[in-house]
Short mmCIF file of C-alpha atoms in Angstrom, two decimals:
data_model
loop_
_atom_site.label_atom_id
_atom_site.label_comp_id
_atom_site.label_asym_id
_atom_site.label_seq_id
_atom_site.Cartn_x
_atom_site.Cartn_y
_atom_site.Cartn_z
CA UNK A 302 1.38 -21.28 -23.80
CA UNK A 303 3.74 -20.45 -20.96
CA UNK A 304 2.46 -18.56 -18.01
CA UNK A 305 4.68 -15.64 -19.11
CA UNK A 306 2.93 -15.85 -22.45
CA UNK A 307 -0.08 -15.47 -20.60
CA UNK A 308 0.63 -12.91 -18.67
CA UNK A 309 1.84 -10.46 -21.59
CA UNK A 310 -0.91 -11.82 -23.47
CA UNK A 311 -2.96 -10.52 -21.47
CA UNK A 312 -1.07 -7.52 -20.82
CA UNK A 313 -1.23 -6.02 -24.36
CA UNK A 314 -4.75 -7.11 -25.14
CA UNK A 315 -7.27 -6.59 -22.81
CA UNK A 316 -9.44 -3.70 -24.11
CA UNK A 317 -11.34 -1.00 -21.57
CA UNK A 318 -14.75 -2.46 -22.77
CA UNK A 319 -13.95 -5.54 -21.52
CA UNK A 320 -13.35 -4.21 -18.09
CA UNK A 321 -16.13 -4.38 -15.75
CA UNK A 322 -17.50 -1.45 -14.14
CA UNK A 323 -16.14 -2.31 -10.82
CA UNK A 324 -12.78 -2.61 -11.56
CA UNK A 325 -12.95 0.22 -13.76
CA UNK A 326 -14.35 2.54 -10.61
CA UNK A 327 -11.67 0.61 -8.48
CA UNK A 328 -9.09 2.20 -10.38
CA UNK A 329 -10.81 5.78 -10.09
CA UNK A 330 -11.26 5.31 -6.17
CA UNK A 331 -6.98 3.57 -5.57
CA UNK A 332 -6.05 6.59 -7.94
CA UNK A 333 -7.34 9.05 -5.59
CA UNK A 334 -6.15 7.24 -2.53
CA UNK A 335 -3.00 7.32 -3.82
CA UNK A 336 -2.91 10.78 -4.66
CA UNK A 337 -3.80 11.77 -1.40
CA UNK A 338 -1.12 9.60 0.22
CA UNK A 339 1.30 11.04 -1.60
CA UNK A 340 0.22 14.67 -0.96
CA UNK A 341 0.74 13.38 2.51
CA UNK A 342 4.24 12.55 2.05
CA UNK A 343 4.92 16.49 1.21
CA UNK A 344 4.45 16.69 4.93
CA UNK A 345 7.76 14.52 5.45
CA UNK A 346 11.29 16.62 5.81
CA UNK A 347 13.42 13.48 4.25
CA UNK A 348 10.46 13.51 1.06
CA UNK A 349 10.94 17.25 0.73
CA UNK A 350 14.42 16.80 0.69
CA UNK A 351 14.42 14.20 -1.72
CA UNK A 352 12.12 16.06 -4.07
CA UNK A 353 14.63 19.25 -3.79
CA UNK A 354 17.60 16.81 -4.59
CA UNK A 355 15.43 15.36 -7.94
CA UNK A 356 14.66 18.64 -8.87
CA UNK A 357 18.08 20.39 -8.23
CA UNK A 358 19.38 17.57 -10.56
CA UNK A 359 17.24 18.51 -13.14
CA UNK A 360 16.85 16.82 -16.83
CA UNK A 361 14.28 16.30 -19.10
CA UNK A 362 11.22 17.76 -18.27
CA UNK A 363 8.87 14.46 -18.82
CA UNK A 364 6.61 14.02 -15.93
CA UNK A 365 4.95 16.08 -12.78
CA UNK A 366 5.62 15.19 -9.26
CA UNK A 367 3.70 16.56 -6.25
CA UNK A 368 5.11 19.53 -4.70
CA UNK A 369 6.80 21.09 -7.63
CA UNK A 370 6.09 23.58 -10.43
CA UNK A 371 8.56 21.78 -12.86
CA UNK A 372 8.29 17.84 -14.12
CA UNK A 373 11.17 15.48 -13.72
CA UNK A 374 12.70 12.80 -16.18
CA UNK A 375 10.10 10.23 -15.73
CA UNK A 376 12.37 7.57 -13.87
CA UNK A 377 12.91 10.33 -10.92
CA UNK A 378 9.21 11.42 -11.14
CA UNK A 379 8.09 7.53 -10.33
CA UNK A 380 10.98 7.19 -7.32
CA UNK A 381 9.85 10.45 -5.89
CA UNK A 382 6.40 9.77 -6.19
CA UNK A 383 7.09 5.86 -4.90
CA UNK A 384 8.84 7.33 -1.96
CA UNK A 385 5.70 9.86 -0.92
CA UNK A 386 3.07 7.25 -1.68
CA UNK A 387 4.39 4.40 0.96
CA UNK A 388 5.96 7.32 3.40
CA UNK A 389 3.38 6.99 5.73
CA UNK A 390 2.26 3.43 5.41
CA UNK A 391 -1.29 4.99 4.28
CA UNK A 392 -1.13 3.16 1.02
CA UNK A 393 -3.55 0.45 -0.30
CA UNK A 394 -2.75 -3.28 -0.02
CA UNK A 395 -3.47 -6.01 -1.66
CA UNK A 396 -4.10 -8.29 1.45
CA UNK A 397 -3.80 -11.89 -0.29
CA UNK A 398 -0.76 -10.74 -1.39
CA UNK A 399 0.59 -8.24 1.07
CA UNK A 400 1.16 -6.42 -2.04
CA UNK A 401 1.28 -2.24 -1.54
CA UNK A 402 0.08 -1.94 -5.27
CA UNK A 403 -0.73 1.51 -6.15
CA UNK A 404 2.32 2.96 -4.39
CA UNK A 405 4.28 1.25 -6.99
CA UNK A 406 2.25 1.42 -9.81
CA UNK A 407 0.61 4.49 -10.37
CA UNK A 408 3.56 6.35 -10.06
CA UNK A 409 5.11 4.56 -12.77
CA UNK A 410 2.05 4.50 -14.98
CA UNK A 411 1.51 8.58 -14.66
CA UNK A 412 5.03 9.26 -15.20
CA UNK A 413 4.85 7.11 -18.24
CA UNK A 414 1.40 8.75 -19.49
CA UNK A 415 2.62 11.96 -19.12
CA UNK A 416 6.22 11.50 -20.67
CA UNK A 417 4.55 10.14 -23.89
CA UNK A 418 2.09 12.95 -24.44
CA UNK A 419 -0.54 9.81 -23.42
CA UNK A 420 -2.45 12.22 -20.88
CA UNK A 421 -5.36 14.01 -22.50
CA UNK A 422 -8.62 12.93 -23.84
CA UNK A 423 -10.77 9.70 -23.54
CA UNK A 424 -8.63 7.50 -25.75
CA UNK A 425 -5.72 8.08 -23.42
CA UNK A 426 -7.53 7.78 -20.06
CA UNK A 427 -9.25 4.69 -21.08
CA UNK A 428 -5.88 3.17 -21.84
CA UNK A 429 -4.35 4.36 -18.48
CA UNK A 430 -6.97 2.54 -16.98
CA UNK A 431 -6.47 -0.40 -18.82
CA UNK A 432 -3.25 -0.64 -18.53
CA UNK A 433 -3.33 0.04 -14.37
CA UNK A 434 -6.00 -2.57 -14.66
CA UNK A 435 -3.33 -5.30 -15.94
CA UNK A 436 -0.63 -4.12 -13.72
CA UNK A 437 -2.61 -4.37 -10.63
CA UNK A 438 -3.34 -8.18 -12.20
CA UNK A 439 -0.05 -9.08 -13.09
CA UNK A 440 1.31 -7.88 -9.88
CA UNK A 441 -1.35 -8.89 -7.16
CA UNK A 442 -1.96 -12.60 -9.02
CA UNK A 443 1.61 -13.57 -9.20
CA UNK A 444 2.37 -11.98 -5.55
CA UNK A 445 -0.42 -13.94 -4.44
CA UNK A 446 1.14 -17.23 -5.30
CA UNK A 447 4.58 -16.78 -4.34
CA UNK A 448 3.44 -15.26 -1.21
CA UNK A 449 3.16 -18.15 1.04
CA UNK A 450 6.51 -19.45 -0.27
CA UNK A 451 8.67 -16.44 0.41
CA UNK A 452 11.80 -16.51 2.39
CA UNK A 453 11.59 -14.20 5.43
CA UNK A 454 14.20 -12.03 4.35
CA UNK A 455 11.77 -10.57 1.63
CA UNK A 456 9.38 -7.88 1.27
CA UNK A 457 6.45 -9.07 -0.60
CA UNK A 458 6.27 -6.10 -2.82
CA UNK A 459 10.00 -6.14 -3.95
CA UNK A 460 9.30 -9.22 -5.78
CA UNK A 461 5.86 -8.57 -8.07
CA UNK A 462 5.25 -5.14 -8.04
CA UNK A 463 7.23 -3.81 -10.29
CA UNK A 464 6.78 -6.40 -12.89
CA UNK A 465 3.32 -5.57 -12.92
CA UNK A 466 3.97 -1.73 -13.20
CA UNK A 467 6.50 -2.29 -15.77
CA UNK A 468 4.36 -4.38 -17.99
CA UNK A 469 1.71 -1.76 -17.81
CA UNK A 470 3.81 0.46 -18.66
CA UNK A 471 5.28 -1.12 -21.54
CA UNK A 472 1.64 -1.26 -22.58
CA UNK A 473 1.10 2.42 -22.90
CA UNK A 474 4.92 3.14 -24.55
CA UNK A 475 2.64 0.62 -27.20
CA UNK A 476 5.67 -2.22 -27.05
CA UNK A 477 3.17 -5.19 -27.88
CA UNK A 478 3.51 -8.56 -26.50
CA UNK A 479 7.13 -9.20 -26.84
CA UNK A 480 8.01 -5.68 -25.46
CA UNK A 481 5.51 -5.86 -22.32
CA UNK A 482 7.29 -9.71 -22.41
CA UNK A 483 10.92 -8.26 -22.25
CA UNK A 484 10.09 -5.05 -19.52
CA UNK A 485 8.63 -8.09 -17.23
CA UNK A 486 11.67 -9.83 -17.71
CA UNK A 487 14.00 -7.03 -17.13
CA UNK A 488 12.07 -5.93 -14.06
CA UNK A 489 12.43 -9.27 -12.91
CA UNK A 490 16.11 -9.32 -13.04
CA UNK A 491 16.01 -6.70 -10.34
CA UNK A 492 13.44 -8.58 -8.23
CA UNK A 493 13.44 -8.67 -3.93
CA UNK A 494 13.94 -6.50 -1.69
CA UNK A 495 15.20 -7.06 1.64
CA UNK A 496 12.94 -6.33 4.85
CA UNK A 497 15.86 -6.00 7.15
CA UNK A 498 14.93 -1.90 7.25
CA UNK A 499 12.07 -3.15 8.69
CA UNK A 500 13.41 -5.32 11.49
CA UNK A 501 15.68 -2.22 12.54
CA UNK A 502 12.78 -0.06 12.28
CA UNK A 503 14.33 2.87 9.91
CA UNK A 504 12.63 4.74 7.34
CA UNK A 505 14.78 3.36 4.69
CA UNK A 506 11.96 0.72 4.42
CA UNK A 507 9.40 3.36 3.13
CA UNK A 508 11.62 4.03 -0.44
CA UNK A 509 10.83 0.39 -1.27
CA UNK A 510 8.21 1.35 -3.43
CA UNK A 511 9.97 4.31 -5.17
CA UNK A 512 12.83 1.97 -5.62
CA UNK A 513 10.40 -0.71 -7.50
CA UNK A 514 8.16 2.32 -9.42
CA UNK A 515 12.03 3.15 -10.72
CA UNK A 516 12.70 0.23 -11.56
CA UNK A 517 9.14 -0.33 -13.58
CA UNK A 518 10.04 2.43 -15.52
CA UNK A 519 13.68 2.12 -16.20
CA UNK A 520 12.59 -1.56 -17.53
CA UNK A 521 9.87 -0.30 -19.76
CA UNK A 522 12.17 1.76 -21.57
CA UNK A 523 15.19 -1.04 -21.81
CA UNK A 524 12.36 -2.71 -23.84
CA UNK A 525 11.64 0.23 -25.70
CA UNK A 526 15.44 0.66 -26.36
CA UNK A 527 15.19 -3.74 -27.56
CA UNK A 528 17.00 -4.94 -24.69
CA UNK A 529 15.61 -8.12 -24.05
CA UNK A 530 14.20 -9.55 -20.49
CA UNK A 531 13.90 -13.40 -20.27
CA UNK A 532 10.61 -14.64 -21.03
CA UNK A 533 11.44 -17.29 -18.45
CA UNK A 534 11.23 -14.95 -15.52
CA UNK A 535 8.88 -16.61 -13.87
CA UNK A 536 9.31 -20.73 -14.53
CA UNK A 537 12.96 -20.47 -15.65
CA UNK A 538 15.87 -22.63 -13.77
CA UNK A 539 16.09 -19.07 -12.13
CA UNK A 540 12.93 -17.99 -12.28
CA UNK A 541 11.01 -15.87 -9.26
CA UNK A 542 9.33 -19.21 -8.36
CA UNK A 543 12.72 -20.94 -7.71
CA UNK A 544 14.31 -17.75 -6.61
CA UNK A 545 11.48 -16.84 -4.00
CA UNK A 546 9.16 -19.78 -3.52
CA UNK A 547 11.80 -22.55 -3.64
CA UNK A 548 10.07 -23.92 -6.95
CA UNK A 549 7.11 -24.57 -4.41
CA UNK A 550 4.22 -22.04 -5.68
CA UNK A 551 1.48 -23.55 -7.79
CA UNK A 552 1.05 -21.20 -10.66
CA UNK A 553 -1.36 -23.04 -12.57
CA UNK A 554 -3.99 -22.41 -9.79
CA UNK A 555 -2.46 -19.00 -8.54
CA UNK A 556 -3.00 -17.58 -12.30
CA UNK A 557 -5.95 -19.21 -12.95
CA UNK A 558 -7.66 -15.88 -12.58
CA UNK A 559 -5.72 -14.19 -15.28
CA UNK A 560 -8.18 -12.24 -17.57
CA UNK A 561 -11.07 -13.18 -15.59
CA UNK A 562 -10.18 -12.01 -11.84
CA UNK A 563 -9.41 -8.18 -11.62
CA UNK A 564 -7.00 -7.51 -8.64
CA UNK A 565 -7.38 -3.94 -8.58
CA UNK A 566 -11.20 -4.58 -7.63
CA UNK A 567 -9.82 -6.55 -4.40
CA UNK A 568 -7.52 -4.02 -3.22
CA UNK A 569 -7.98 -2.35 0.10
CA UNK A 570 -8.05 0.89 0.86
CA UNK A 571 -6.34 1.44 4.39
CA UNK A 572 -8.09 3.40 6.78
CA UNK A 573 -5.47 3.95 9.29
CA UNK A 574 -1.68 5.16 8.72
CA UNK A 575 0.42 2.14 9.93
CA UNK A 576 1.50 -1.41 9.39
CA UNK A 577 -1.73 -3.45 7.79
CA UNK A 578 -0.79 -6.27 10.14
CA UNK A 579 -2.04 -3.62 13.01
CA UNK A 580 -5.99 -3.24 11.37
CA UNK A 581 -7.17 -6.14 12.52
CA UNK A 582 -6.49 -5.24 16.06
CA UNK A 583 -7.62 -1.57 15.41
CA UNK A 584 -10.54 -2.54 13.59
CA UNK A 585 -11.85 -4.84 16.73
CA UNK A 586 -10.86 -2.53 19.37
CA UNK A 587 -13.03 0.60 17.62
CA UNK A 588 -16.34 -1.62 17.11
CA UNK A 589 -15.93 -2.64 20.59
CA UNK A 590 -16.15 1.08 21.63
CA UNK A 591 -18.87 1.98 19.01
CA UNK A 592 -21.17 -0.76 21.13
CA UNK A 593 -19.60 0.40 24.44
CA UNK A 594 -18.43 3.95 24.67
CA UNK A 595 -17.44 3.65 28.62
CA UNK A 596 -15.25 0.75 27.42
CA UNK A 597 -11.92 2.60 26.77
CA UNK A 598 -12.31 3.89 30.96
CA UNK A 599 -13.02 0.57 32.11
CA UNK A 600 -10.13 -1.44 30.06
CA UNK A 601 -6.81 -3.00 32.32
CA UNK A 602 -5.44 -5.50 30.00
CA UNK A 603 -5.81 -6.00 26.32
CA UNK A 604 -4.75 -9.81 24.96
CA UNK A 605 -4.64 -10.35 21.55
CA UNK A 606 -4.36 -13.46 19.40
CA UNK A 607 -3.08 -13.55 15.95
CA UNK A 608 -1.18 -15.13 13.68
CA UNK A 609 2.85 -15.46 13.74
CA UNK A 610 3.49 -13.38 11.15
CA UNK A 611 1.16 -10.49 12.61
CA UNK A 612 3.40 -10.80 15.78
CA UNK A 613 6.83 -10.80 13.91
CA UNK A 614 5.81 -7.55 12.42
CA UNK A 615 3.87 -6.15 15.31
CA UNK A 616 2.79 -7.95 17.59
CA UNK A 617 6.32 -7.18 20.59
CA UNK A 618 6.04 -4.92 23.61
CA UNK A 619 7.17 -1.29 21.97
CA UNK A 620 10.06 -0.03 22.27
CA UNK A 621 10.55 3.73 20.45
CA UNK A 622 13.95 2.93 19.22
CA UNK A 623 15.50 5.08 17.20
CA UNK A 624 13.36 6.22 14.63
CA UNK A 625 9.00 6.59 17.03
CA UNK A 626 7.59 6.74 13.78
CA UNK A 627 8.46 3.51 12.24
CA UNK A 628 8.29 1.86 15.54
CA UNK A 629 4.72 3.42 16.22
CA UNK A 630 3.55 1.99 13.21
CA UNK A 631 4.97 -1.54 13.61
CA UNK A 632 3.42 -1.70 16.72
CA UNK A 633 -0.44 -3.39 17.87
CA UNK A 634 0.62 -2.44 21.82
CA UNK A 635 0.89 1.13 20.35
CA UNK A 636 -1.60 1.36 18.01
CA UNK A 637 -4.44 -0.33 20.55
CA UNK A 638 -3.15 2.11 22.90
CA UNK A 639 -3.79 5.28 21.02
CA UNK A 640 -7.08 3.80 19.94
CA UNK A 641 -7.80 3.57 23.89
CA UNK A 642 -6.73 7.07 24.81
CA UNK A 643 -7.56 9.10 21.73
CA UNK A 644 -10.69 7.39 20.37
CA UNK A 645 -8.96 7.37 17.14
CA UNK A 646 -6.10 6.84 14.85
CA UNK A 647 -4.82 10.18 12.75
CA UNK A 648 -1.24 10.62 11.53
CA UNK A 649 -0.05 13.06 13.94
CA UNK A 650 -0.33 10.02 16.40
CA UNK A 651 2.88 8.83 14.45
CA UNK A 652 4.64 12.38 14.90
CA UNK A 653 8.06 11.08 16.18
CA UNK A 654 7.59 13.89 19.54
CA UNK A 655 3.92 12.67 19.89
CA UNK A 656 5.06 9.18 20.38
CA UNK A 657 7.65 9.45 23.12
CA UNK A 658 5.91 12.61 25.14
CA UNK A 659 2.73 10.83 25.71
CA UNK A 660 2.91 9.17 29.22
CA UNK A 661 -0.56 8.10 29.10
CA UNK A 662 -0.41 6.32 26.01
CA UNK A 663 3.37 4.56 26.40
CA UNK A 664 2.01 3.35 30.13
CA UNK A 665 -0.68 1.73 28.53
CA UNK A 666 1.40 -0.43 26.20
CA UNK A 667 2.58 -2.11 28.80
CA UNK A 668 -0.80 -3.58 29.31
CA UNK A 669 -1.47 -4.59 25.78
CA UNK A 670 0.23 -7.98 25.10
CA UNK A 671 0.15 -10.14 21.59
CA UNK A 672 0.59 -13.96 21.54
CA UNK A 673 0.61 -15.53 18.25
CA UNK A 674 -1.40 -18.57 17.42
CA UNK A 675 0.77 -21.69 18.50
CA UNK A 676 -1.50 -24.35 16.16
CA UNK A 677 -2.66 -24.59 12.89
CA UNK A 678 -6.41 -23.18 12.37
CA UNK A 679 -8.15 -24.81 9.04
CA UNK A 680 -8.32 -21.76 6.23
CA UNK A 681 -6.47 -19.18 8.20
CA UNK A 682 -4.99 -16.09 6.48
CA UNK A 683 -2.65 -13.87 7.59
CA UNK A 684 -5.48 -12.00 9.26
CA UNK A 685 -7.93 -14.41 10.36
CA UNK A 686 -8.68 -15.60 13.21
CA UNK A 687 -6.86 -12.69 15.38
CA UNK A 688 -8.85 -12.08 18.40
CA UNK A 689 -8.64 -9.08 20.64
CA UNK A 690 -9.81 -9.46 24.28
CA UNK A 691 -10.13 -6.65 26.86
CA UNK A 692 -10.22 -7.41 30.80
CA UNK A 693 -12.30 -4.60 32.28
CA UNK A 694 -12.07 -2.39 36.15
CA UNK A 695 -14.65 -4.99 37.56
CA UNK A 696 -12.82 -8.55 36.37
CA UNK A 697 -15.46 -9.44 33.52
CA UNK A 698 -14.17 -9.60 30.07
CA UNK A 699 -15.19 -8.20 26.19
CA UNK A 700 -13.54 -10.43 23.37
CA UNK A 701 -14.61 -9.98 19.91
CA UNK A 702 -12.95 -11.78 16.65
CA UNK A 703 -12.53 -10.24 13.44
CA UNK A 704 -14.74 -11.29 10.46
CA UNK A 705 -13.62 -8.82 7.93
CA UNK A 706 -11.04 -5.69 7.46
CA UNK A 707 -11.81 -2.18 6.98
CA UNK A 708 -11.33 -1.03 3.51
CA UNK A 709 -11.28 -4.22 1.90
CA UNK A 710 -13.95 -5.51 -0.27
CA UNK A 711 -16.14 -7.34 2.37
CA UNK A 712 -16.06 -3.88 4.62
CA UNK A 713 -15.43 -0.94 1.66
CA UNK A 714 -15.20 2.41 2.54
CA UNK A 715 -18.46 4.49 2.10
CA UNK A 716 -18.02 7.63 0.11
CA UNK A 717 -17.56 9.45 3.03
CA UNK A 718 -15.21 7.34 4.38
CA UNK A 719 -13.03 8.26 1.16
CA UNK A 720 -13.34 12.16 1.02
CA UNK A 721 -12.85 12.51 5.05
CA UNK A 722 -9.18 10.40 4.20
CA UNK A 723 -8.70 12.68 0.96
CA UNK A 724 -8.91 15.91 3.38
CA UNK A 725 -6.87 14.78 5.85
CA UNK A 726 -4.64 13.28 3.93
CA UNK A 727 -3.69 16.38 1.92
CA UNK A 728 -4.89 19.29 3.90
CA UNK A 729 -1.13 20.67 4.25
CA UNK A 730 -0.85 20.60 0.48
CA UNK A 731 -4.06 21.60 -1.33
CA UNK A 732 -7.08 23.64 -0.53
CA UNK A 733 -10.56 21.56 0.47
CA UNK A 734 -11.94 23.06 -3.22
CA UNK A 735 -8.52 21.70 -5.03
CA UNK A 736 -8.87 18.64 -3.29
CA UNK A 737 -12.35 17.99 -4.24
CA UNK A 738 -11.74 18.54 -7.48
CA UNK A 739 -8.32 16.57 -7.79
CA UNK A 740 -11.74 13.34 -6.86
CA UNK A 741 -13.56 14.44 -9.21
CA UNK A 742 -10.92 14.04 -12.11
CA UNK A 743 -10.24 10.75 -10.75
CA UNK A 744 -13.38 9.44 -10.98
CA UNK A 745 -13.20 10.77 -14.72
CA UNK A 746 -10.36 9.71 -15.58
CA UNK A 747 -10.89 7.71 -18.68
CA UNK A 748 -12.57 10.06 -20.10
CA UNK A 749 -10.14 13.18 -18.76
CA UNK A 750 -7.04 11.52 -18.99
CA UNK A 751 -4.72 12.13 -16.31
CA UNK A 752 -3.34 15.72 -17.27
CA UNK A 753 -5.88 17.55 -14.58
CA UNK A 754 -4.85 14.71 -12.09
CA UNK A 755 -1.19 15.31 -12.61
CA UNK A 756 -1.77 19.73 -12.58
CA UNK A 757 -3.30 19.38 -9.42
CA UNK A 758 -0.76 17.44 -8.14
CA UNK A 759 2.33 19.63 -9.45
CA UNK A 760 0.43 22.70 -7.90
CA UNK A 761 0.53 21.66 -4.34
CA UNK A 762 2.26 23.80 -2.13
CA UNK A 763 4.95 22.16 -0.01
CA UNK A 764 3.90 22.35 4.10
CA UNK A 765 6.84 24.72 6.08
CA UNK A 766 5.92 21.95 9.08
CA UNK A 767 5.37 18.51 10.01
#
């Protein structure tokens, strides 16, 4: 059996009981993060604008997207929602894979629901879950082991993301094997996207992921139509390995975990709206002020350590550019800086005026400086070891090393944690009530289905402001 075989094997067969009760809740708690990202993008003048172009074009009425009374043809319903989802760079990630999951695949996967009536009842949630449960696999497992491979040029979730969306998606158009087989192979066809949006720091970077939830569902129904993908997308002379990983990625180990390992229960939730490369940082400088709340007073320099890859993506002395927001994000001197001043992270930090008005905090980011680790460390991730160290008013010095990320498994959010992000997140769109009750659905999902998710989410109003 090839590893494709295995992977649409286990695409079109695992069954909700079979699930365990923590990836089945993981899926509740991503699909509520999600929506409330997305409800977030609403606050964004290029989403709103893209959402009245979508709906100005019109078409079949197939699928809901947030902001608007009437559904979209499901292909635009999954771009749009894509777009919102990854706007703010509030989405989950998959950290071993740098993988922004849910931002590609529950868009696709509730535009498909909807589209084929799949969105009421118990037998239709449970198969939503399922088949998020096998996207979040398919594209987290193979990202995983291609990641380390990768040519610079690409953004990690260009290359898996949508395959894994599309072969979920494939699963609930009820295509079997061979048609979850061909939508893989079709996605990947379309595979990589290039991070150079990112190096110039311009929003065009956060449509990635509507681009690849378009894609997912564009190649679901090619299969649907019997187009067929290769089933050598993966191992084939021009496979993703060879394509992305120079033939080097060991897929025998990397999907090992197929049908045993669920990725979707190892996806973190991100507490902060900006580049995951700047937690680490953020997460070390706010437990240093929990055990010292005169520390942020006292502070002159900030060093940090981290890897190379942290400081390609974050780690320079900031610069606003031409787009604040984007550069804000991609930015630990920033970032720490805010943390410093503010005593916290929200995402009217990342308003574009915010970031070049504020003396206080741009001064400071001039003392915050990154170095990236210069020799190997045994084990090391792209988050471990990064070390922030603070020089205080009197010479002495506070360093502290992180151990484990906010949001991720080893450090999950508390319930609390969730709702206070939920509220925040979509306070411009929905009312506190809606909004509690848009959780609750979530969290019943396979046995709702996703119809009350998706009405909630059509119903929000669209913010007149920033």
């Amino acid at each position: 059996m090839t590893h494709e075989d295995r992977l649409a094997r286990h695409a079109a067969g695992l069954q909700w009981e079979a699930i365990p009760g923590e990836a089945r809740d993981a899926v509740s708690t991503l699909l509520i993060d999600t929506a409330g990202v997305i409800l977030a993008g609403l606050r964004s003048e290029e989403c709103r604008n893209l959402l009245a172009r979508h709906v100005a074009w019109g078409g079949a009425e197939e699928s809901s997207v947030a902001g608007s009374p009437l559904r979209l043809p499901a292909p635009s319903a999954a771009f749009v929602g894509g777009v919102m989802a990854h706007w703010w760079e509030w989405d989950d990630t998959h950290d071993d894979s740098a993988v922004h999951a849910s931002a590609v695949i529950f868009p696709t996967l509730l535009a498909v629901a909807e589209a084929a009536g799949l969105d009421e009842g118990e037998t239709a949630g449970r198969e939503f879950v399922a088949a998020a449960t096998v996207a979040f696999d398919i594209a987290c497992q193979v990202g995983a082991t291609l990641n380390p491979h990768y040519h610079d040029g690409v953004m990690a979730t260009g290359v898996p993301a949508h395959i894994g969306a599309a072969a979920g998606a494939a699963r609930l158009l009820g295509l079997g094997e061979d048609g979850i087989m061909s939508a893989m192979g079709i996605a990947a066809e379309q595979a990589g996207l290039s991070r150079q949006p990112l190096t110039d720091r311009v929003n065009g970077k956060n449509i990635l992921c509507g681009i690849s939830a378009g894609q997912a569902v564009q190649s679901a129904y090619s299969a649907e139509a019997g187009i067929k993908g290769s089933a050598n997308f993966l191992t084939g002379k021009y496979g993703l390995n060879v394509l992305f990983a120079e033939g080097r990625a060991d897929l025998d180990s990397g999907l090992s975990g197929i049908g045993t390992r669920y990725s979707v229960a190892e996806t973190s939730i991100k507490p902060y709206p900006s580049c995951r490369s700047t937690h680490p940082g953020l997460d070390l400088t706010f437990d240093m002020m929990a055990e010292d709340p005169e520390l942020p007073e006292r502070v002159r320099a900030v060093d940090v350590e981290s890897s190379q890859i942290v400081f390609d993506l974050c780690g320079r002395p900031f610069e606003p550019g031409d787009d604040p927001r984007v550069a804000a994000q991609f930015s630990i001197p920033y970032t720490l800086s805010v943390a410093l001043t503010r005593g916290r992270i929200a995402l009217k930090d990342f308003d574009p005026n915010q970031v070049v008005s504020d003396q206080v905090v741009l001064e400071k980011t001039r003392t915050v400086r990154v170095n990236p680790r210069t020799e190997p460390v045994p084990d090391e991730t792209w988050w471990w070891p990064h070390r922030v160290r603070m020089t205080l008013d009197d010479g002495s010095v506070r360093e502290k090393e992180v151990t484990a990320l906010r949001g991720s498994r080893a450090r999950p959010f508390v319930a609390e944690e969730q709702d206070d992000k939920l509220q925040e997140a979509g306070r411009d769109a929905l009312s506190p009530d809606a909004l509690r009750g848009l959780a609750e659905e979530a969290r019943n999902v396979d046995t709702l289905g996703i119809r009350p998710v998706v009405g909630r989410m059509r119903a929000a109003r669209l913010p007149t402001v920033h």
